[in-house]
Amino acid sequence: MGRGSFRVLTFLVSAFACGVNGWSAEKVVELTAADGVKLKVSYFAAAKPGPGVLLLHQCNRQRKIWDGLAAQLAAAGINVLTLDYRGFGESGGDRFDKLPPQQAAQTQAEKWPGDIDTAFQYLVSQP
């Protein structure tokens, strides 16, 4: 790739990331789970009302792994919400990687479904 091509590519990537075609930047929101734990989510709004998707990370990651895909989906007209599970990333709760295996499994089974519901309710409340 020549130097001029690289500059054009860099411009296009920068323009895409900065909001060309109506895509808006991510909005970081703090939600409160039923038991009071604070959950961090990122909302990527499409340019106009439309469908939405909730992206959940793997159990050894955090919501930011979805930023690139979320931006692409928002640019394509799909509203996106990403969630840090409790104990991951910027969400509150006991750090998941420090929990004993039995407590970690209990948290997954008993707390995560409600946390995911809280995030989903936020997503469907958006235009």
XYZ file of C-alpha atoms in Angstrom:
127
model
C 0.000 0.000 0.000
C 1.409 3.372 -0.999
C 1.719 6.307 1.348
C -1.190 8.141 -0.281
C -3.438 5.090 0.012
C -2.531 4.762 3.669
C -3.484 8.426 4.290
C -6.848 7.935 2.595
C -7.485 4.760 4.585
C -6.498 6.522 7.829
C -8.858 9.404 7.005
C -11.738 7.058 6.239
C -11.237 5.077 9.446
C -10.972 8.299 11.452
C -14.063 9.749 9.809
C -16.012 6.568 10.486
C -14.941 6.556 14.132
C -15.781 10.235 14.600
C -19.342 10.143 13.423
C -19.701 10.283 9.679
C -23.129 9.151 8.415
C -24.903 10.008 11.654
C -23.218 7.463 13.889
C -22.943 8.754 17.420
C -20.220 8.063 19.930
C -20.735 5.550 22.665
C -22.533 6.673 25.787
C -21.359 5.021 29.006
C -24.211 4.512 31.470
C -24.373 3.140 34.985
C -27.363 0.911 35.701
C -28.416 -0.414 39.101
C -29.088 -4.133 39.518
C -31.955 -5.332 41.712
C -29.583 -5.799 44.663
C -27.985 -2.358 44.245
C -24.797 -3.387 42.407
C -23.768 -0.808 39.801
C -23.442 -2.187 36.270
C -21.577 -0.337 33.513
C -22.930 -0.454 30.004
C -22.027 1.289 26.761
C -24.816 2.384 24.432
C -24.047 2.918 20.752
C -26.999 4.720 19.176
C -27.852 4.402 15.517
C -28.670 7.593 13.627
C -32.410 6.928 13.861
C -34.760 4.624 15.782
C -34.409 0.998 14.843
C -33.569 -2.493 16.032
C -31.206 -3.161 18.894
C -28.825 -5.838 20.075
C -27.324 -6.609 23.481
C -23.750 -7.914 23.275
C -22.428 -9.996 26.189
C -18.735 -10.694 26.682
C -17.035 -14.002 27.406
C -16.284 -14.875 31.013
C -12.662 -13.742 30.771
C -13.262 -10.396 29.020
C -15.215 -7.149 29.404
C -17.659 -5.077 27.374
C -14.996 -3.043 25.579
C -14.077 -6.034 23.394
C -17.276 -5.251 21.471
C -16.509 -1.563 20.774
C -15.438 -2.080 17.142
C -18.370 -4.298 16.243
C -20.789 -2.060 18.163
C -19.623 0.984 16.192
C -20.078 -0.878 12.909
C -23.557 -2.052 13.877
C -24.583 1.458 14.957
C -23.336 2.841 11.645
C -25.484 0.206 9.910
C -28.603 1.348 11.803
C -28.617 -1.074 14.745
C -28.596 0.272 18.301
C -26.135 -1.621 20.490
C -25.722 -2.081 24.224
C -22.697 -3.789 25.744
C -22.559 -4.844 29.395
C -19.798 -5.529 31.900
C -21.041 -8.435 34.005
C -20.862 -7.777 37.749
C -17.293 -8.287 38.894
C -15.896 -7.518 35.421
C -14.554 -4.350 33.819
C -16.100 -1.249 35.346
C -19.128 -2.923 36.938
C -19.357 -3.257 40.688
C -19.515 -6.431 42.693
C -16.872 -8.811 43.929
C -14.151 -9.308 41.313
C -15.165 -12.470 39.529
C -11.613 -13.769 39.073
C -11.063 -13.594 42.845
C -14.176 -15.589 43.796
C -13.928 -19.231 44.860
C -15.301 -21.503 42.075
C -18.512 -22.308 43.939
C -19.291 -18.635 44.603
C -18.445 -17.727 40.999
C -20.874 -20.371 39.719
C -23.527 -19.145 42.143
C -23.072 -15.551 40.950
C -23.452 -16.658 37.320
C -26.586 -18.667 38.057
C -28.310 -16.317 40.498
C -27.181 -12.768 39.628
C -26.261 -12.577 35.963
C -29.734 -13.330 34.568
C -31.194 -10.373 36.481
C -28.275 -8.159 35.484
C -28.799 -9.065 31.835
C -32.526 -8.314 32.200
C -31.660 -4.890 33.659
C -29.422 -4.146 30.676
C -32.020 -5.429 28.205
C -34.727 -3.226 29.759
C -32.451 -0.212 29.327
C -31.857 -1.134 25.688
C -35.549 -1.496 24.851
C -36.280 1.842 26.538
C -34.104 3.605 23.931
C -35.595 4.834 20.635
